[in-house]
Amino acid sequence: MPAGLGIDFGTSHTVAMVRRADGRTEPLLFDSSPLLPSAVFVADNGDVLVGRDAWFSSRTAPARLEPHPKRCIDDGTVLLGEREMAVPDLFAVVLERVCTECVQVLGELPSEVVVTHPAVWGPTRRSVLSDACERAGLGEVRLVPEPVAAANYFVRRLGYEVPSGASIVVYDFGGGTFDASVVTREGADFTVTSLDGLDRLGGIDIDAAVGAELRSRVGSAADWDWLTDPRTTGHRRGRHGFVEDIRLAKERLTRHASADLYIPVLDRDVHLTRSELEEVAAPFVARSVRVVQAVIREAKLGPADVMGVFLVGGASRMPLVATMLHRELGVAPTVIDQLEQVVAHGALFSEPAAVPVVGPPVVEADSPQDDPVAVRGAGRLTVVPPTSTSRIRLSRRAVLLGGVAAAGIAAVATGVMLNEAEAPAEPGDASSSEPLTWKSEPFISGLIDVGGIAFHPDGRLAVSMRDNVELWNPDGTLAGVLAQPERGERLAFDADGRRLVGWGPDSAYVWDVENGEILCQFDSDMESAAISPDGSWLAYERDGRVIVWDISAQEVLRTLEIGKSVHGLAFSPDANLLAVGWVGEPVNGQHEQQADSYDFVQQVRVWDVATELPVVTLDYSSPIVGPVRFSPDGSLLAAGGYAIGGGVVDVWNVDGWGKVSTLDANGLTESIAFSPDGTILMAGSSVAGINEDEAVALWNPRTGEQLDTLMNEGDEVRDLAFGPEGLLVACALESSVVMWRPG
């Protein structure tokens, strides 16, 4: 496969993905971010700046900045300060930055360069883009409509199976524009069959409306002259910072129920809630929904004929978008985390290729069944009886290739059972002179926004997604679905598997696994939670306190005064101890631009649950603490986190609390797990570090020896877990679950 470069030249940001010759893909980074602001600035001396440099320089001279070049497509020329720039040159300076970064990463410009464009652009606009690409040094490029690239990403990268002749909707709500398209599968490729858009509807328009709302709530009109008509350098700097704060607050409100903003010049703090943001944004989102309804009608389809609605663009991340689309169309939209990268990534898959075109298996709703389970899939509902061995093929491929007979796991490969003699041997001692080697096989693919995973004692795997938790049998068949009204990010079973707890940005739930009943629900932002081994108690953080909740009695059992932001909780196996990891405020009172200038409180404190008194406070090696875990026998305590250049995991001996080892992980270590016998400690990175070939590492926790490295393709790890017998390792990625086994 030849190396390639895919570019999504966006209104607010430009994103680029590279494909190496071995087929691996990765985003280009611009100042350590995959998002390059498309802004262009002309300095007094004639230098042309792009991206963050342009935004930073514009604080004192906004007239020299064009923040959204793509909106100038029909203008011919643009005046920046005293310099007049042709639109192709304006585009070219942004694309040249992409070209430069690509050459630094790959060593040369690949022979295949694909640039996407709005599907509504005709030949005249496309020729401007082609001209800009040539001026940027990209040479002859292939232009692909953005919705076609997005469709290819969801099908060829994430594994959605769309039959030939079927149609999907691509809803692209970006920073500066909105586009809706009906895309139809024709053989191995896609065709846009209906489209429309709004050139002046995007995330920046919602930001402006939020600013107007705040002006109406705080002070008088004259108090806001610095924003509406800045005349001094201080006012222009204040305006620049305030506009950026609104954007960041809007992003925080996609994850949290409220956010605070600081109003410069007025020196005021204001509180903004998600409901207030949604009230402001609703008219804009409603306009976009009407466009979607129009393109569906134009394609001579009804909502029931649409196989899925796929969201693209940063502004689509607002929960209101999915809510209004679902309400008006009756189709649950599909959203993934890295919305901004979908189009650029899909551009690399845009050429016709041999992709299976298979429709989903359908079980007639009126056929004889016992308690059917409704399973979500790409906007369609497939009814699968609990005892069915059918695969869920529309939204996921449930295939387990290889298995472990000792764990009761039958190996299934494309429906063919393997011989039990092929099961691997017992893992043995982790400190053996012949360390284990682990081999990976796909288990479930095509999932939607995976959060956490957890193994039930009987070998079933629970997978948390946006609006439900799915239970999968060891043979790759779906066992059941638990309703989850809010998205969860972590899962944990109690010791005997009777209860399951799930928690995330907005809520937490405890289920009775046997009947699927929600035993208790908490509407609160939870960074961490823990269930006691016997399933009696739930520990969670709220407002600087750790609450221990009695699940059966539905009452508070203990309250631990922490006064910190808690990022990790864990009960000891006997539930006598509760470990709490926290991140305090920097000593200097503010977050600096570089992480090595942080001076965080770095501690893990262990509490006696019965007395509510601290037992010990442990110094932690990292500026940011993450998950904490006790070993299964309760003899060790481990805590993961992040330090400059990579992740860190500290391990202490519970007997005396001496530090046993400090393990150098990779990236932001948000997931750690002990093997059932406690001889292996595993850590997964949710954000890649310096070495992207070390996303999951396995150590001997007592000696600090690294035993193996998994996930050798730089994949982002959402969560990980050991199987009940320690013979399987499950890794949850953004849209799939991979199983590792000794072999």
XYZ file of C-alpha atoms in Angstrom:
743
model
C 0.000 0.000 0.000
C 1.561 3.330 -1.022
C 2.076 6.123 1.463
C -0.631 8.774 1.379
C -1.745 12.111 2.775
C -5.377 13.010 3.446
C -6.248 16.666 4.141
C -9.494 18.126 5.439
C -9.130 21.877 4.840
C -11.733 23.161 7.279
C -13.252 26.534 7.996
C -11.891 26.756 11.541
C -9.330 23.957 11.598
C -7.379 21.872 9.127
C -6.732 18.204 9.852
C -4.343 15.873 8.041
C -3.786 12.117 8.254
C -0.787 10.270 6.863
C -0.653 6.645 5.806
C 2.745 5.006 5.993
C 3.899 2.452 3.459
C 3.075 -0.387 5.885
C -0.559 0.762 6.069
C -0.462 2.450 9.489
C -2.295 5.758 9.730
C -1.727 8.620 12.142
C -2.701 12.278 12.407
C -0.167 14.981 11.675
C 0.495 17.109 14.719
C 0.782 20.879 14.595
C 2.245 22.314 17.788
C 1.421 18.976 19.461
C -2.230 19.066 18.336
C -3.996 17.257 15.461
C -6.024 20.446 14.855
C -4.291 23.221 12.889
C -6.260 26.474 13.114
C -6.887 27.571 9.520
C -6.229 31.197 10.529
C -3.784 33.333 8.525
C -2.059 36.489 9.848
C 0.152 39.021 8.039
C 2.696 40.721 10.304
C 4.005 44.298 9.979
C 7.187 43.027 8.359
C 5.230 41.029 5.773
C 5.710 37.615 7.367
C 2.683 35.336 6.962
C 1.805 33.249 10.016
C -0.517 30.265 10.187
C -2.358 28.401 12.915
C -1.791 29.162 16.569
C 0.950 31.634 15.697
C -1.606 33.572 13.671
C -4.154 33.580 16.493
C -1.602 34.625 19.081
C -0.277 37.496 16.959
C -3.782 38.772 16.203
C -4.463 39.720 19.818
C -3.128 43.234 19.192
C -3.842 43.535 15.452
C -7.072 41.704 14.571
C -7.347 43.512 11.209
C -4.348 41.514 10.003
C -6.050 38.163 10.692
C -8.330 36.058 8.533
C -9.651 33.440 10.997
C -11.719 31.461 8.472
C -10.141 31.513 4.989
C -12.547 28.918 3.634
C -15.424 31.365 3.981
C -13.597 33.615 1.488
C -13.829 31.089 -1.364
C -15.831 33.469 -3.589
C -14.070 36.722 -2.636
C -11.176 36.677 -5.103
C -8.860 38.628 -2.774
C -8.680 39.367 0.959
C -7.138 42.442 2.616
C -5.040 41.659 5.710
C -3.635 44.882 7.095
C -2.049 46.621 4.129
C -1.536 43.410 2.152
C -3.990 42.083 -0.368
C -3.858 38.301 -0.833
C -5.466 36.238 -3.547
C -7.722 33.536 -2.092
C -5.645 30.686 -3.604
C -2.576 32.155 -1.842
C -4.558 32.446 1.391
C -5.457 28.765 1.177
C -1.940 27.826 0.090
C -0.148 29.109 3.183
C -2.293 26.817 5.340
C -1.800 23.840 3.039
C 1.942 24.551 2.825
C 2.179 24.107 6.596
C 0.553 20.683 6.179
C 2.980 19.812 3.390
C 5.966 20.789 5.540
C 4.822 18.706 8.520
C 4.129 15.716 6.289
C 7.629 15.786 4.824
C 9.099 15.962 8.324
C 7.131 12.888 9.379
C 7.456 10.719 6.258
C 10.712 12.103 4.860
C 9.036 13.020 1.599
C 5.703 14.024 0.145
C 3.776 10.845 -0.705
C 2.683 10.207 -4.265
C -0.980 10.081 -3.233
C -2.440 13.304 -1.814
C -6.196 13.589 -1.287
C -7.869 16.869 -0.320
C -11.537 17.022 0.625
C -14.049 19.762 -0.124
C -17.719 20.493 0.605
C -19.943 18.461 -1.695
C -21.811 21.653 -2.671
C -18.697 23.177 -4.232
C -18.939 23.321 -8.012
C -16.129 23.360 -10.619
C -15.208 27.026 -10.018
C -14.653 26.603 -6.287
C -12.867 23.295 -6.768
C -10.483 24.909 -9.225
C -9.558 27.520 -6.591
C -8.742 24.701 -4.173
C -6.701 22.824 -6.795
C -4.767 25.993 -7.591
C -4.035 26.507 -3.901
C -2.759 22.931 -3.554
C -0.361 23.430 -6.428
C 0.930 26.720 -4.962
C 1.434 24.974 -1.607
C 3.749 22.409 -3.196
C 1.341 19.493 -2.948
C 1.440 18.928 -6.691
C -1.468 17.250 -8.416
C -4.007 16.195 -5.832
C -7.190 14.192 -5.931
C -10.270 16.040 -4.691
C -12.963 14.101 -2.834
C -16.288 15.367 -1.445
C -16.254 15.500 2.340
C -19.338 13.291 2.889
C -17.878 10.604 0.619
C -14.675 10.617 2.668
C -16.696 10.420 5.901
C -18.763 7.490 4.601
C -15.613 5.634 3.613
C -14.178 6.143 7.089
C -17.180 4.649 8.841
C -17.354 1.693 6.448
C -13.721 0.903 5.649
C -12.109 1.979 8.885
C -14.773 1.273 11.531
C -16.361 -1.698 9.786
C -19.952 -0.572 9.254
C -21.540 -2.719 6.587
C -23.755 -0.744 4.246
C -25.310 -2.822 1.448
C -25.092 -1.641 -2.137
C -28.024 0.645 -2.866
C -28.476 1.635 0.790
C -28.229 5.266 1.909
C -26.856 7.040 4.955
C -26.888 10.678 6.075
C -23.650 12.526 6.804
C -24.300 15.453 9.144
C -21.252 17.759 9.086
C -21.508 20.576 11.641
C -18.094 22.225 11.626
C -16.669 25.382 13.063
C -17.808 27.663 10.265
C -20.186 25.796 7.953
C -22.868 23.133 8.001
C -23.478 20.486 5.336
C -25.930 17.612 5.138
C -25.723 14.872 2.530
C -27.457 11.667 1.615
C -24.739 9.258 0.495
C -25.625 6.048 -1.323
C -23.486 2.926 -1.611
C -22.919 1.960 -5.243
C -20.795 -1.135 -5.473
C -17.530 -0.474 -3.682
C -17.855 3.302 -3.551
C -20.258 6.058 -2.484
C -22.177 8.713 -4.383
C -23.743 11.886 -3.021
C -27.390 11.676 -4.082
C -28.735 14.721 -2.241
C -27.056 17.602 -0.458
C -27.529 21.051 0.980
C -25.683 23.314 3.364
C -25.494 26.612 5.197
C -22.282 28.536 4.624
C -22.928 30.805 7.613
C -23.864 28.227 10.211
C -21.171 26.712 12.409
C -19.774 26.472 15.863
C -18.464 30.039 15.735
C -22.011 31.303 15.240
C -23.122 29.537 18.399
C -20.096 31.009 20.198
C -21.194 34.483 19.111
C -24.728 33.826 20.355
C -23.358 32.732 23.741
C -21.395 35.964 23.913
C -24.527 37.968 23.152
C -26.410 36.090 25.879
C -23.713 36.909 28.434
C -23.762 40.570 27.427
C -27.501 40.650 28.141
C -26.995 39.106 31.598
C -24.005 41.050 32.893
C -23.751 44.837 33.139
C -24.973 47.428 30.667
C -24.272 47.812 26.972
C -21.566 50.383 27.707
C -19.748 47.858 29.904
C -19.137 45.741 26.821
C -17.600 48.360 24.524
C -14.256 46.631 24.926
C -15.773 43.571 23.215
C -17.998 45.164 20.569
C -15.635 48.037 19.689
C -12.165 47.425 21.157
C -10.002 50.555 20.926
C -6.987 49.738 23.098
C -4.439 46.933 23.114
C -5.798 45.747 26.447
C -9.330 45.597 25.092
C -8.228 43.669 22.015
C -6.333 41.176 24.163
C -9.363 40.830 26.429
C -11.670 40.273 23.473
C -9.354 37.622 22.044
C -9.190 35.736 25.344
C -12.922 35.981 25.980
C -13.837 34.572 22.570
C -11.465 31.645 23.154
C -12.908 31.038 26.628
C -16.416 30.790 25.199
C -15.271 28.133 22.740
C -13.537 26.141 25.462
C -16.548 26.430 27.782
C -18.799 25.133 25.021
C -16.509 22.117 24.643
C -16.485 21.481 28.403
C -20.267 21.525 28.426
C -20.308 18.529 26.095
C -18.820 16.566 29.019
C -20.058 18.396 32.101
C -23.267 19.995 33.297
C -21.737 23.431 33.941
C -18.695 25.569 33.197
C -17.292 28.855 34.488
C -16.025 31.733 32.350
C -13.986 34.775 33.283
C -14.963 38.114 31.753
C -11.822 40.236 31.376
C -11.935 44.013 31.756
C -15.119 43.610 33.824
C -13.221 41.214 36.121
C -16.292 38.983 36.587
C -16.819 35.236 36.765
C -19.987 33.837 35.205
C -21.544 30.397 35.455
C -22.872 28.739 32.296
C -24.893 25.509 32.391
C -25.478 22.998 29.652
C -29.193 23.775 29.641
C -28.413 27.471 29.117
C -26.069 26.647 26.249
C -28.689 24.383 24.687
C -31.311 27.103 24.934
C -29.003 29.436 22.980
C -27.915 26.762 20.490
C -31.354 25.227 19.846
C -32.376 27.626 17.007
C -29.099 26.940 15.182
C -29.373 23.169 15.584
C -33.041 23.305 14.525
C -31.984 24.971 11.254
C -29.527 22.153 10.616
C -32.159 19.510 11.325
C -34.508 21.118 8.800
C -31.740 20.889 6.208
C -31.327 17.185 6.987
C -35.049 16.593 6.573
C -34.948 18.426 3.238
C -32.086 16.373 1.796
C -33.814 13.144 2.834
C -36.976 14.263 1.034
C -34.920 15.347 -1.983
C -33.463 11.841 -2.167
C -37.044 10.507 -2.189
C -36.467 8.673 1.067
C -38.183 8.583 4.422
C -36.376 8.474 7.771
C -37.044 4.744 7.959
C -35.108 4.276 4.700
C -31.933 5.817 6.119
C -29.554 3.173 7.481
C -27.724 5.609 9.721
C -27.001 9.225 10.535
C -23.286 9.848 11.013
C -22.086 12.987 12.763
C -18.943 14.794 11.637
C -17.359 18.092 12.694
C -16.529 19.515 16.100
C -19.859 21.301 16.663
C -21.661 17.944 16.288
C -20.251 16.968 19.663
C -22.924 18.968 21.504
C -25.358 16.431 23.034
C -28.226 18.619 21.811
C -27.383 17.717 18.215
C -27.900 13.974 18.676
C -30.980 14.591 20.830
C -32.770 16.776 18.261
C -31.850 14.550 15.321
C -33.091 11.468 17.136
C -36.325 13.184 18.130
C -37.083 14.508 14.635
C -35.870 11.577 12.535
C -36.429 8.624 14.850
C -32.867 7.448 14.056
C -30.175 7.405 16.724
C -27.140 9.246 15.302
C -23.676 7.739 15.429
C -21.007 9.837 17.159
C -17.367 9.006 17.822
C -14.767 10.839 19.884
C -12.407 12.166 17.210
C -15.061 13.831 15.064
C -12.605 16.306 13.573
C -10.431 13.517 12.116
C -13.161 11.540 10.331
C -13.030 13.327 6.960
C -9.228 13.486 6.668
C -8.952 9.838 7.684
C -11.689 8.782 5.289
C -9.936 10.571 2.421
C -7.251 7.889 2.554
C -9.928 5.228 1.976
C -11.782 7.073 -0.760
C -10.634 5.030 -3.747
C -12.875 2.085 -4.694
C -11.680 -1.036 -2.936
C -12.791 -4.603 -2.459
C -15.030 -4.176 0.575
C -17.668 -6.819 1.353
C -21.152 -5.489 0.709
C -23.350 -7.531 2.974
C -26.674 -6.694 4.519
C -27.355 -7.357 8.178
C -28.947 -10.596 9.288
C -32.575 -9.932 10.128
C -34.674 -11.867 12.599
C -38.342 -11.250 11.922
C -39.980 -9.573 14.897
C -42.974 -11.901 14.758
C -40.925 -15.098 14.757
C -41.046 -17.299 17.880
C -38.656 -15.855 20.469
C -38.178 -15.748 24.192
C -37.560 -12.279 25.647
C -35.795 -10.767 22.652
C -33.085 -8.199 23.248
C -33.071 -4.964 21.223
C -29.615 -4.175 19.893
C -28.653 -0.789 18.460
C -26.780 -0.732 15.181
C -26.039 2.161 12.821
C -29.476 3.630 13.217
C -31.338 0.339 12.786
C -32.761 -1.924 15.455
C -31.966 -5.622 15.069
C -33.862 -8.069 17.286
C -31.685 -10.901 18.546
C -32.917 -13.591 20.934
C -30.620 -14.187 23.901
C -29.816 -17.729 22.789
C -29.081 -16.772 19.204
C -25.637 -17.416 17.778
C -26.135 -14.862 15.014
C -23.474 -12.212 14.625
C -24.362 -8.523 14.937
C -23.057 -7.500 11.549
C -24.550 -4.091 10.866
C -22.748 -2.233 13.623
C -20.171 -4.733 14.823
C -18.450 -7.960 13.906
C -18.513 -10.284 16.888
C -15.677 -12.600 15.975
C -13.277 -14.180 18.432
C -10.334 -15.689 16.584
C -8.556 -18.087 18.900
C -9.448 -18.895 22.489
C -8.603 -20.601 25.741
C -10.240 -23.899 26.628
C -9.257 -23.683 30.302
C -11.276 -20.463 30.652
C -14.282 -22.069 29.037
C -13.871 -19.933 25.920
C -14.596 -21.577 22.605
C -12.529 -20.251 19.722
C -14.614 -19.078 16.802
C -13.194 -17.995 13.472
C -15.666 -17.057 10.740
C -18.094 -19.511 12.283
C -15.705 -22.491 12.380
C -14.951 -24.003 15.801
C -11.280 -24.692 16.489
C -10.019 -27.797 18.215
C -9.612 -27.454 21.996
C -6.102 -28.856 21.638
C -5.086 -25.527 20.165
C -5.597 -23.798 23.527
C -2.392 -22.305 24.950
C -0.646 -23.584 28.016
C -1.033 -22.085 31.469
C 0.768 -18.784 31.820
C 2.940 -19.860 34.733
C 5.057 -17.565 36.877
C 5.435 -14.033 35.547
C 9.015 -13.967 36.765
C 9.983 -17.000 34.683
C 13.154 -16.784 32.637
C 11.017 -17.463 29.575
C 8.460 -14.636 29.602
C 5.074 -15.053 28.018
C 4.419 -13.739 24.550
C 0.932 -12.489 23.786
C -0.939 -12.626 20.490
C -3.906 -10.466 19.580
C -7.134 -11.370 17.826
C -10.171 -9.159 17.156
C -13.184 -9.870 19.374
C -15.751 -7.156 18.601
C -15.367 -4.392 16.006
C -17.549 -1.584 14.741
C -18.628 -0.469 18.218
C -19.695 3.109 18.889
C -17.628 5.231 21.284
C -16.447 2.524 23.666
C -15.960 3.617 27.271
C -15.016 0.862 29.713
C -14.927 -2.933 29.885
C -15.092 -5.487 32.696
C -15.038 -9.289 32.882
C -17.806 -11.112 34.730
C -16.516 -14.060 36.807
C -18.172 -16.446 34.322
C -16.141 -15.022 31.412
C -18.730 -12.679 29.887
C -17.411 -9.269 28.910
C -19.327 -6.057 29.661
C -18.702 -3.183 27.220
C -19.905 0.342 27.994
C -20.912 2.606 25.106
C -22.873 5.798 24.689
C -26.368 4.687 25.689
C -26.093 1.092 26.836
C -23.851 -1.599 28.260
C -23.585 -4.781 26.211
C -22.746 -8.185 27.670
C -20.854 -10.491 25.292
C -20.452 -14.239 25.682
C -16.956 -15.746 25.429
C -17.843 -17.196 22.007
C -18.533 -13.736 20.565
C -22.329 -13.782 20.752
C -24.357 -11.063 22.404
C -25.716 -12.100 25.820
C -27.785 -9.026 26.652
C -28.027 -5.257 26.917
C -28.307 -3.043 30.001
C -29.901 0.372 29.548
C -27.583 3.275 30.303
C -29.260 6.680 29.813
C -25.949 8.566 30.061
C -22.584 7.643 28.569
C -20.277 5.633 30.835
C -16.500 5.526 30.805
C -15.668 2.783 33.324
C -17.224 -0.497 34.523
C -16.601 -2.815 37.477
C -18.271 -6.023 38.692
C -18.367 -7.068 42.308
C -16.504 -10.250 43.215
C -19.335 -12.688 42.421
C -20.732 -10.784 39.427
C -24.134 -10.024 40.957
C -23.789 -6.273 40.544
C -22.181 -4.026 37.963
C -21.299 -0.371 38.435
C -20.717 2.047 35.571
C -19.759 5.690 35.769
C -18.867 8.582 33.502
C -18.894 12.360 33.028
C -22.514 12.898 34.040
C -23.792 9.949 36.043
C -23.261 6.557 37.643
C -25.413 3.431 37.739
C -25.489 0.171 39.665
C -27.261 -2.739 37.937
C -28.542 -6.091 39.069
C -26.825 -8.168 36.393
C -29.339 -11.024 36.436
C -32.472 -8.995 35.709
C -30.929 -5.791 34.318
C -32.615 -3.585 36.946
C -30.928 -0.284 37.824
C -30.546 -0.513 41.614
C -29.412 3.088 42.056
C -28.546 6.037 39.872
C -26.463 9.144 40.563
C -26.607 12.295 38.444
C -23.172 13.686 39.109
C -19.876 14.254 37.341
C -17.746 11.294 38.458
C -14.057 11.029 37.650
C -13.870 7.765 39.563
C -15.953 5.232 41.464
C -15.429 1.831 43.041
C -17.665 -1.042 44.148
C -16.773 -3.090 47.216
C -15.850 -6.721 46.487
C -19.073 -8.015 48.063
C -21.204 -5.560 46.068
C -22.611 -3.842 49.145
C -21.038 -0.400 48.826
C -20.344 2.145 46.115
C -17.643 4.768 46.669
C -17.652 7.944 44.593
C -16.438 11.551 44.786
C -18.659 14.617 45.022
C -17.713 18.204 45.914
C -14.381 17.335 47.494
C -15.753 14.416 49.524
C -15.724 10.674 48.970
C -19.138 9.146 49.662
C -19.497 5.473 50.593
C -23.061 4.501 49.642
C -24.902 1.462 50.931
C -26.520 0.075 47.774
C -29.140 -2.089 49.485
C -30.179 0.449 52.124
C -29.958 3.343 49.631
C -28.214 5.595 52.139
C -24.855 7.202 52.873
C -22.685 4.911 54.988
C -19.489 6.961 55.282
C -18.277 10.417 54.222
C -14.557 11.096 53.821
C -13.534 14.756 53.672
C -10.977 15.013 50.891
C -11.052 18.596 49.612
C -9.317 17.515 46.409
C -10.180 16.526 42.860
C -10.340 12.724 43.014
C -9.139 10.738 39.998
C -8.826 7.249 41.465
C -10.670 5.062 43.986
C -10.193 1.427 44.976
C -11.388 -0.846 47.777
C -9.020 -3.406 49.231
C -10.180 -7.027 48.735
C -11.563 -7.140 52.301
C -13.185 -3.673 51.879
C -11.475 -2.427 55.063
C -9.351 0.099 53.156
C -10.198 2.657 50.496
C -7.381 4.147 48.397
C -7.932 7.656 47.025
C -5.758 9.307 44.383
C -6.163 13.024 43.800
C -4.845 15.981 41.828
C -4.513 19.170 43.842
C -4.092 22.714 42.594
C -0.657 23.850 41.353
C 1.333 25.559 44.054
C 1.755 28.665 41.897
C -2.019 28.971 41.595
C -2.344 28.598 37.851
C -1.644 26.133 35.079
C 1.365 27.117 33.022
C 1.718 26.429 29.323
C 4.239 23.623 29.815
C 3.430 20.548 31.899
C 6.881 20.493 33.530
C 6.121 23.821 35.192
C 3.188 22.307 37.109
C 3.738 21.777 40.805
C 0.771 19.620 41.756
C 0.002 18.034 45.079
C 1.057 14.445 44.354
C -0.444 11.992 46.825
C -2.405 8.807 47.284
C -4.154 8.505 50.646
C -5.457 5.255 52.124
C -8.424 5.446 54.513
C -9.848 3.056 57.083
C -13.477 2.736 55.954
C -14.824 1.823 59.412
C -13.216 4.694 61.319
C -13.170 7.220 58.427
C -9.575 8.032 59.411
C -6.544 8.133 57.105
C -4.113 5.237 57.454
C -1.243 6.521 55.342
C -0.452 9.209 52.778
C 1.856 8.098 49.980
C 4.030 10.362 47.843
C 3.373 9.828 44.147
C 6.007 10.126 41.406
C 3.829 11.818 38.789
C 2.414 15.351 38.476
C -0.994 13.879 37.674
C -2.454 10.856 39.451
C -4.917 8.535 37.739
C -6.336 5.100 38.595
C -5.480 3.186 41.780
C -5.789 -0.588 42.272
C -5.143 -3.143 44.989
C -3.709 -6.506 43.976
C -6.180 -9.426 44.301
C -4.538 -10.642 47.524
C -4.424 -7.111 48.959
C -0.639 -7.103 49.392
C 0.130 -4.384 46.816
C -1.325 -0.991 45.873
C -0.649 0.521 42.435
C -1.380 4.017 41.095
C -1.048 5.210 37.517
C -0.777 8.671 36.032
C 1.223 10.975 33.834
C 4.647 12.602 33.935
C 6.734 14.492 31.399
C 7.623 12.170 28.535
C 5.331 9.331 29.485
C 3.248 7.586 32.086
C 4.267 6.404 35.540
C 2.907 3.601 37.753
C 3.969 3.466 41.407
C 3.615 0.232 43.395
C 3.635 0.061 47.224
C 3.724 -2.861 49.630
C 0.634 -2.658 51.875
C 2.622 -4.211 54.717
C 4.588 -1.149 55.857
C 3.679 0.980 52.794
C 7.164 0.955 51.356
C 7.472 1.663 47.625
C 8.188 -1.558 45.740
C 8.741 -0.201 42.236
C 8.170 2.715 39.885
C 7.267 1.637 36.360
C 7.815 3.840 33.312
C 4.706 3.555 31.157
C 3.800 5.347 27.937
C 1.454 8.295 27.577
C -1.406 9.118 29.920
C -1.865 5.983 32.059
C -5.580 5.894 32.797
C -6.078 2.119 32.925
C -4.235 -0.367 35.136
C -5.094 -3.929 36.137
C -3.578 -6.813 38.094
C -3.763 -10.366 36.826
C -5.936 -12.632 39.033
C -2.842 -14.146 40.667
C -1.222 -10.733 41.140
C 1.971 -11.637 39.265
C 1.371 -9.248 36.336
C 0.483 -5.560 36.370
C -0.865 -4.090 33.137
C -1.165 -0.396 32.205
C -2.783 1.142 29.145
C -2.267 4.600 27.639
C -5.318 6.573 26.533
C -3.093 9.259 25.006
C -0.018 8.185 23.098
C 3.337 9.081 24.589
C 6.759 9.367 23.019
C 6.818 5.771 21.826
C 3.482 5.082 20.134
C 4.383 1.383 19.860
C 3.854 0.878 23.608
C 0.183 1.507 24.290
C -0.119 -1.378 26.793
C 2.745 -2.654 28.930
C 2.943 -5.658 31.282
C 5.289 -5.791 34.276
C 6.222 -7.897 37.231
C 4.936 -5.440 39.863
C 7.408 -6.546 42.558
C 10.617 -6.434 40.522
C 9.665 -3.713 38.024
C 10.703 -5.954 35.105
C 8.748 -5.226 31.933
C 7.446 -8.548 30.676
C 5.862 -7.593 27.365
C 4.341 -4.817 25.268
C 0.928 -5.059 23.611
C -0.977 -2.820 21.185
C 1.960 -2.241 18.852
C 0.046 -0.022 16.418
C -0.328 3.124 18.511
C -4.025 2.522 19.166
C -5.722 4.607 21.835
C -6.654 2.376 24.765
C -9.898 3.254 26.535
C -9.760 0.477 29.139
C -8.296 -2.962 29.757
C -9.024 -6.031 31.863
C -7.684 -9.483 32.644
C -9.985 -12.455 32.096
C -11.150 -14.431 35.163
C -8.402 -17.014 34.797
C -5.708 -14.563 33.687
C -5.530 -16.272 30.295
C -7.053 -13.388 28.349
C -6.397 -9.685 28.210
C -9.163 -7.493 26.765
C -8.287 -4.042 25.424
C -11.086 -1.572 24.684
C -10.330 0.808 21.826
C -12.476 3.615 20.446
C -14.613 1.330 18.273
C -13.532 -2.229 19.046
C -12.368 -4.729 21.643
C -9.228 -6.787 21.066
C -8.375 -9.975 22.952
C -4.780 -10.953 23.758
C -3.802 -14.429 24.830
C -0.521 -16.221 25.552
C 0.740 -17.988 22.474
